[in-house]
PDB file of C-alpha atoms in Angstrom:
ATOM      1  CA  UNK A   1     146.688  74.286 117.410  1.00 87.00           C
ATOM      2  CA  UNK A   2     145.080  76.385 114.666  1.00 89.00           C
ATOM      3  CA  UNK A   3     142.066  79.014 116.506  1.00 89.00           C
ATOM      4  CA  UNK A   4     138.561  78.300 114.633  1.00 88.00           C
ATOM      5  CA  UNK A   5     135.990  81.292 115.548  1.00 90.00           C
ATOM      6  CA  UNK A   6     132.476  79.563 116.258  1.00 88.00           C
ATOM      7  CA  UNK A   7     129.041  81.762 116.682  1.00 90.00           C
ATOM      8  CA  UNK A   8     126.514  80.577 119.427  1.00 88.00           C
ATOM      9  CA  UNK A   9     124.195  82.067 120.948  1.00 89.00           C
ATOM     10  CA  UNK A  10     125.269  83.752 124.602  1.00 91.00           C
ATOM     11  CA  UNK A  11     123.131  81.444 126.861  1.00 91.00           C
ATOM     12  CA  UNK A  12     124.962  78.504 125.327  1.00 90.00           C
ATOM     13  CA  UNK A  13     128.259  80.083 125.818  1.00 92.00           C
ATOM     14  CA  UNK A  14     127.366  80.810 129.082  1.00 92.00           C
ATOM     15  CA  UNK A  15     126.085  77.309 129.827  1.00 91.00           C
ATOM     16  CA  UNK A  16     129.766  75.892 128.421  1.00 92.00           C
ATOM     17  CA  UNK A  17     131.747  78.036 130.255  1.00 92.00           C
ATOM     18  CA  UNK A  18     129.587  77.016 133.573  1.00 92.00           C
ATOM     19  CA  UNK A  19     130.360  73.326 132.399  1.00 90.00           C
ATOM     20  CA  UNK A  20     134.260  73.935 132.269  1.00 91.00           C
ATOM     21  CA  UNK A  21     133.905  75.747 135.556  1.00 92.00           C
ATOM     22  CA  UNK A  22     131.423  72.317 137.145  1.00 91.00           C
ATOM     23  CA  UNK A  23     133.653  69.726 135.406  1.00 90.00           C
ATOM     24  CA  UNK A  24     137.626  70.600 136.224  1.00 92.00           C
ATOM     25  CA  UNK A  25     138.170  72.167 132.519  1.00 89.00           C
ATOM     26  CA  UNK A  26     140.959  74.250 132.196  1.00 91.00           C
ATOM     27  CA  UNK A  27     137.977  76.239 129.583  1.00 90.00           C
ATOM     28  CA  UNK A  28     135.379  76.175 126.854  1.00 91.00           C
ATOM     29  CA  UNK A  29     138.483  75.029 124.105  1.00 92.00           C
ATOM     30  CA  UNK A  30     138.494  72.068 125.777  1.00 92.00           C
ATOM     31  CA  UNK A  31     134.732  71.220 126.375  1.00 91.00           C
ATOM     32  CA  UNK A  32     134.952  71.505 122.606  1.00 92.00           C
ATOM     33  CA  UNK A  33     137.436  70.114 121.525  1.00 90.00           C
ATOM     34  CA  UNK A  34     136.302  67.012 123.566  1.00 89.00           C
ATOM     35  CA  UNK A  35     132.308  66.968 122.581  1.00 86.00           C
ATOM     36  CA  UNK A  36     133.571  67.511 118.910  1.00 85.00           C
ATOM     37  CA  UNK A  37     135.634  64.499 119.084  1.00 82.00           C
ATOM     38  CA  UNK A  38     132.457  62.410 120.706  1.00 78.00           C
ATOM     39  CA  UNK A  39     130.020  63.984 117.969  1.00 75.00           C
ATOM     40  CA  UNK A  40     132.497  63.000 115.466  1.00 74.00           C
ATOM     41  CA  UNK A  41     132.797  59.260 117.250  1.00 69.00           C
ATOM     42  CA  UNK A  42     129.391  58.474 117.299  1.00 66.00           C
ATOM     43  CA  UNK A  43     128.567  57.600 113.580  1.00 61.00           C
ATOM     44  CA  UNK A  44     132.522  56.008 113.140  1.00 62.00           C
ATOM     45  CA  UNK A  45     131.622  52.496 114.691  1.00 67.00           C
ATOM     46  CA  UNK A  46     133.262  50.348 112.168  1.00 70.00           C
ATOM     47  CA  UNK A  47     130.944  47.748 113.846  1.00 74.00           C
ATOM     48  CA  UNK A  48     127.799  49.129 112.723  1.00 78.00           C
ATOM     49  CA  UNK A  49     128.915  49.603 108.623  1.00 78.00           C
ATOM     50  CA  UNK A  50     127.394  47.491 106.194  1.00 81.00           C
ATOM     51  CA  UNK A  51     124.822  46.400 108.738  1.00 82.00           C
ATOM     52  CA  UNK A  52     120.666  47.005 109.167  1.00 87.00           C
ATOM     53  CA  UNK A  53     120.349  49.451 111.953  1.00 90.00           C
ATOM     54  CA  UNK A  54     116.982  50.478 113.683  1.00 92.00           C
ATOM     55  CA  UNK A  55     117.740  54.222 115.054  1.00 92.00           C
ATOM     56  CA  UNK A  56     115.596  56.304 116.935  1.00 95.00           C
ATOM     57  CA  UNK A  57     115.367  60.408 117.097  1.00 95.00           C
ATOM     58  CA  UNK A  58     114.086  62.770 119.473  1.00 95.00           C
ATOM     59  CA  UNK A  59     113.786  66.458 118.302  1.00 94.00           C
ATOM     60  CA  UNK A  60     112.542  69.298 120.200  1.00 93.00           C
ATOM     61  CA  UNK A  61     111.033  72.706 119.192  1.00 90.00           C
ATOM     62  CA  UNK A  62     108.853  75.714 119.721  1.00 88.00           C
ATOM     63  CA  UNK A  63     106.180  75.167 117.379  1.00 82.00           C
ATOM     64  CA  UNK A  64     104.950  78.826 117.681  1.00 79.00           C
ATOM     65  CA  UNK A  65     108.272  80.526 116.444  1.00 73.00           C
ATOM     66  CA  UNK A  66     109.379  77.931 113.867  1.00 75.00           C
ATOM     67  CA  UNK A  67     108.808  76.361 110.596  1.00 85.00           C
ATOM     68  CA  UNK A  68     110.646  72.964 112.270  1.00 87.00           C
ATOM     69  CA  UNK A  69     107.456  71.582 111.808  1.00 87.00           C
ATOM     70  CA  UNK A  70     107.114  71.987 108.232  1.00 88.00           C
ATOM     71  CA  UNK A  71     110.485  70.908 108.002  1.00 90.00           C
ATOM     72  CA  UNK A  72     110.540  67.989 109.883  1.00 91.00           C
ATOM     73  CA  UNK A  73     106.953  66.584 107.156  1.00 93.00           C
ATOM     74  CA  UNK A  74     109.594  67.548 104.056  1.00 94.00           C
ATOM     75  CA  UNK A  75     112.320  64.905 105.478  1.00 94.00           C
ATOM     76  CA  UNK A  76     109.819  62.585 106.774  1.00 95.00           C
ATOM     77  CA  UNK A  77     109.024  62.641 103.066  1.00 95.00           C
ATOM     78  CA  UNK A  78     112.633  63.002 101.683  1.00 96.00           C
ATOM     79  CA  UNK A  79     113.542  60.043 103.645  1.00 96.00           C
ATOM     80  CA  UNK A  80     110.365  57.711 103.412  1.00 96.00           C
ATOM     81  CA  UNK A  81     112.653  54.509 102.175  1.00 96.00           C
ATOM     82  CA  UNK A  82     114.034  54.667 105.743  1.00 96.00           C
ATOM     83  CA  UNK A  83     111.387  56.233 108.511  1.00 96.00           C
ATOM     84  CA  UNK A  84     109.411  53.403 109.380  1.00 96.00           C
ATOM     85  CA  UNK A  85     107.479  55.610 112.109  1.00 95.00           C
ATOM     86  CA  UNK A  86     106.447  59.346 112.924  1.00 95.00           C
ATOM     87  CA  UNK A  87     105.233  60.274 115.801  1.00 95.00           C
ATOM     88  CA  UNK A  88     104.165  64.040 116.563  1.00 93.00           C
ATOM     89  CA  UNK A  89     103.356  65.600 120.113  1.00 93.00           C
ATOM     90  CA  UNK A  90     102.861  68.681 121.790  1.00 91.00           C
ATOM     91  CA  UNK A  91     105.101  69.047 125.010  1.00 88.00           C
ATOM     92  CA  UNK A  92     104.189  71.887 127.606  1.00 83.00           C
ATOM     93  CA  UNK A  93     102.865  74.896 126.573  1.00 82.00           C
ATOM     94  CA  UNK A  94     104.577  75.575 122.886  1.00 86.00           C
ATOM     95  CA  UNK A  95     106.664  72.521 121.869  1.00 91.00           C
ATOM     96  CA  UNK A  96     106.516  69.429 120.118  1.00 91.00           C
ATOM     97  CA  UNK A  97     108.180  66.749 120.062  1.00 93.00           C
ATOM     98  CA  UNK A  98     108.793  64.402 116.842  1.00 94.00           C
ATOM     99  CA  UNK A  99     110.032  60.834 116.611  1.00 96.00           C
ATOM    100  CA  UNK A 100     111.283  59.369 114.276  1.00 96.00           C
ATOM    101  CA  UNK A 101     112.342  55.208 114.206  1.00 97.00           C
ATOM    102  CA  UNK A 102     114.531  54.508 111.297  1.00 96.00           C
ATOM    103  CA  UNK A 103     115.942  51.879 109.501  1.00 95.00           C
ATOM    104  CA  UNK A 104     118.443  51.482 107.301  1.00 93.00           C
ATOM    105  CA  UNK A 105     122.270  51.977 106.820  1.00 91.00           C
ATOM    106  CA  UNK A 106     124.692  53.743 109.051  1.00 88.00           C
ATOM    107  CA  UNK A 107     125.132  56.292 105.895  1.00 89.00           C
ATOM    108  CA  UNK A 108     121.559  56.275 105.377  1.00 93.00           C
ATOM    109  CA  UNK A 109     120.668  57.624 108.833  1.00 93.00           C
ATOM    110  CA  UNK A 110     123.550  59.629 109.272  1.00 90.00           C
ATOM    111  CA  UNK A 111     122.144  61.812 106.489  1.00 93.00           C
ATOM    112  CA  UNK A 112     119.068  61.691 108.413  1.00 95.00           C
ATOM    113  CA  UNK A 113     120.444  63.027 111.614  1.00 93.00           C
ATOM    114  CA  UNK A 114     122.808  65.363 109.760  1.00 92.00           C
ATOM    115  CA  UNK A 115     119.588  67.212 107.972  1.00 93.00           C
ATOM    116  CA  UNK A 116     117.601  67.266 111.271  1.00 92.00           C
ATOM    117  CA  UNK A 117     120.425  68.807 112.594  1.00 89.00           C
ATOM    118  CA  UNK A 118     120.917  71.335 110.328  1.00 89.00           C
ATOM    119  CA  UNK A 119     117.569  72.517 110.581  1.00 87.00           C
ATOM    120  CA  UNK A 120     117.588  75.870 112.448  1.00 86.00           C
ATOM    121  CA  UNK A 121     115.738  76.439 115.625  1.00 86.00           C
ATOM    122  CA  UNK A 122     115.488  72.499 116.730  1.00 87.00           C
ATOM    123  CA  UNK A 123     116.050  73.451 120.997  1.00 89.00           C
ATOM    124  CA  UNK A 124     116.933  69.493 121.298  1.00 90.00           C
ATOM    125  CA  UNK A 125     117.730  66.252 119.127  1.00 91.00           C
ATOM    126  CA  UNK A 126     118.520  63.246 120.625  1.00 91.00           C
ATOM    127  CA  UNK A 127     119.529  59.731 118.682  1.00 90.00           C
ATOM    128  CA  UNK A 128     120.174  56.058 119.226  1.00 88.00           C
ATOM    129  CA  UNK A 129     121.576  53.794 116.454  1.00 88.00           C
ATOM    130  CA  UNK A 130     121.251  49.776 117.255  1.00 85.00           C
ATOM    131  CA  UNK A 131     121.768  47.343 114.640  1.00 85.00           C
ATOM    132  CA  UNK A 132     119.241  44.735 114.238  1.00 83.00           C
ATOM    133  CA  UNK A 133     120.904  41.379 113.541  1.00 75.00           C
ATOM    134  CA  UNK A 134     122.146  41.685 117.388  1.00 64.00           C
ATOM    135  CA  UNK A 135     118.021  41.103 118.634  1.00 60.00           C
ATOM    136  CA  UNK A 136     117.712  37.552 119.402  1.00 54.00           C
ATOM    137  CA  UNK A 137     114.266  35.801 117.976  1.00 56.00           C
ATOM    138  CA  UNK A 138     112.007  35.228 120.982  1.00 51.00           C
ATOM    139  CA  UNK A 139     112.571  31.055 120.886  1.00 43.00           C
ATOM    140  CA  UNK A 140     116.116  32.037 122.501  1.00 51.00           C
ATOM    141  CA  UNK A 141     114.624  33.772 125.474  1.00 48.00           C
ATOM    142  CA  UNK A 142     113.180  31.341 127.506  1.00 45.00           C
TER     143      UNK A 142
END
């Protein structure tokens, strides 16, 4: 196996290592080898390609010593052909929280989530893809 050197923060590293320790890991190389393979995974769903997705996501952030803010209006902007909603709120005493419900193509909001993520100082980001030919019309519910 070929050795990759990775920078984190200390309080992650310690978190992983804690992880390993919690879950039966023989260590962190395996904790990341393993949540690289699921991050990988999670936008390879053959099922969802070339189908209308609605996806949802959740970021996180200390509004008093970031610009996420700012950067989170520039994408809302840079990706306008697929947000269909923003929402914006303050959570505890210095975060915010911003939503975002997409829709579009598995590439389309892949680039989404891949710019959100690589927006430094996001604390959290959560996501949900669900493609929307699988929702039923209301007739078929009773």
């Amino acid at each position: 196996m070929a050795v990759v050197s990775v920078s984190m923060p200390e309080d992650l590293l310690e978190r992983i290592d804690q992880f390993a320790d919690d879950h039966g890991y023989t260590g962190r190389s395996e904790v990341l080898r393993e949540a690289s393979r699921n991050l990988m995974g999670e936008f390879e769903d053959k099922k969802l390609e070339g189908r209308e997705l609605m996806g949802v996501v959740t970021v996180l952030f200390d509004y008093e010593t970031t610009t996420v803010e700012e950067k989170m209006m520039h994408l809302r902007h840079e990706y306008e052909d697929i947000v269909a909603s923003n929402f914006h709120s303050h959570v505890g005493g210095h975060h915010c929280m911003e939503l975002f419900v997409l829709e579009g193509s598995l590439e389309e909001i892949s680039a989404f989530v891949g710019k959100i993520r690589a927006t430094k100082d996001t604390l959290t980001i959560d996501y949900s893809v669900s493609p929307v030919d699988d929702f039923s019309p209301l007739a078929d519910l009773s």
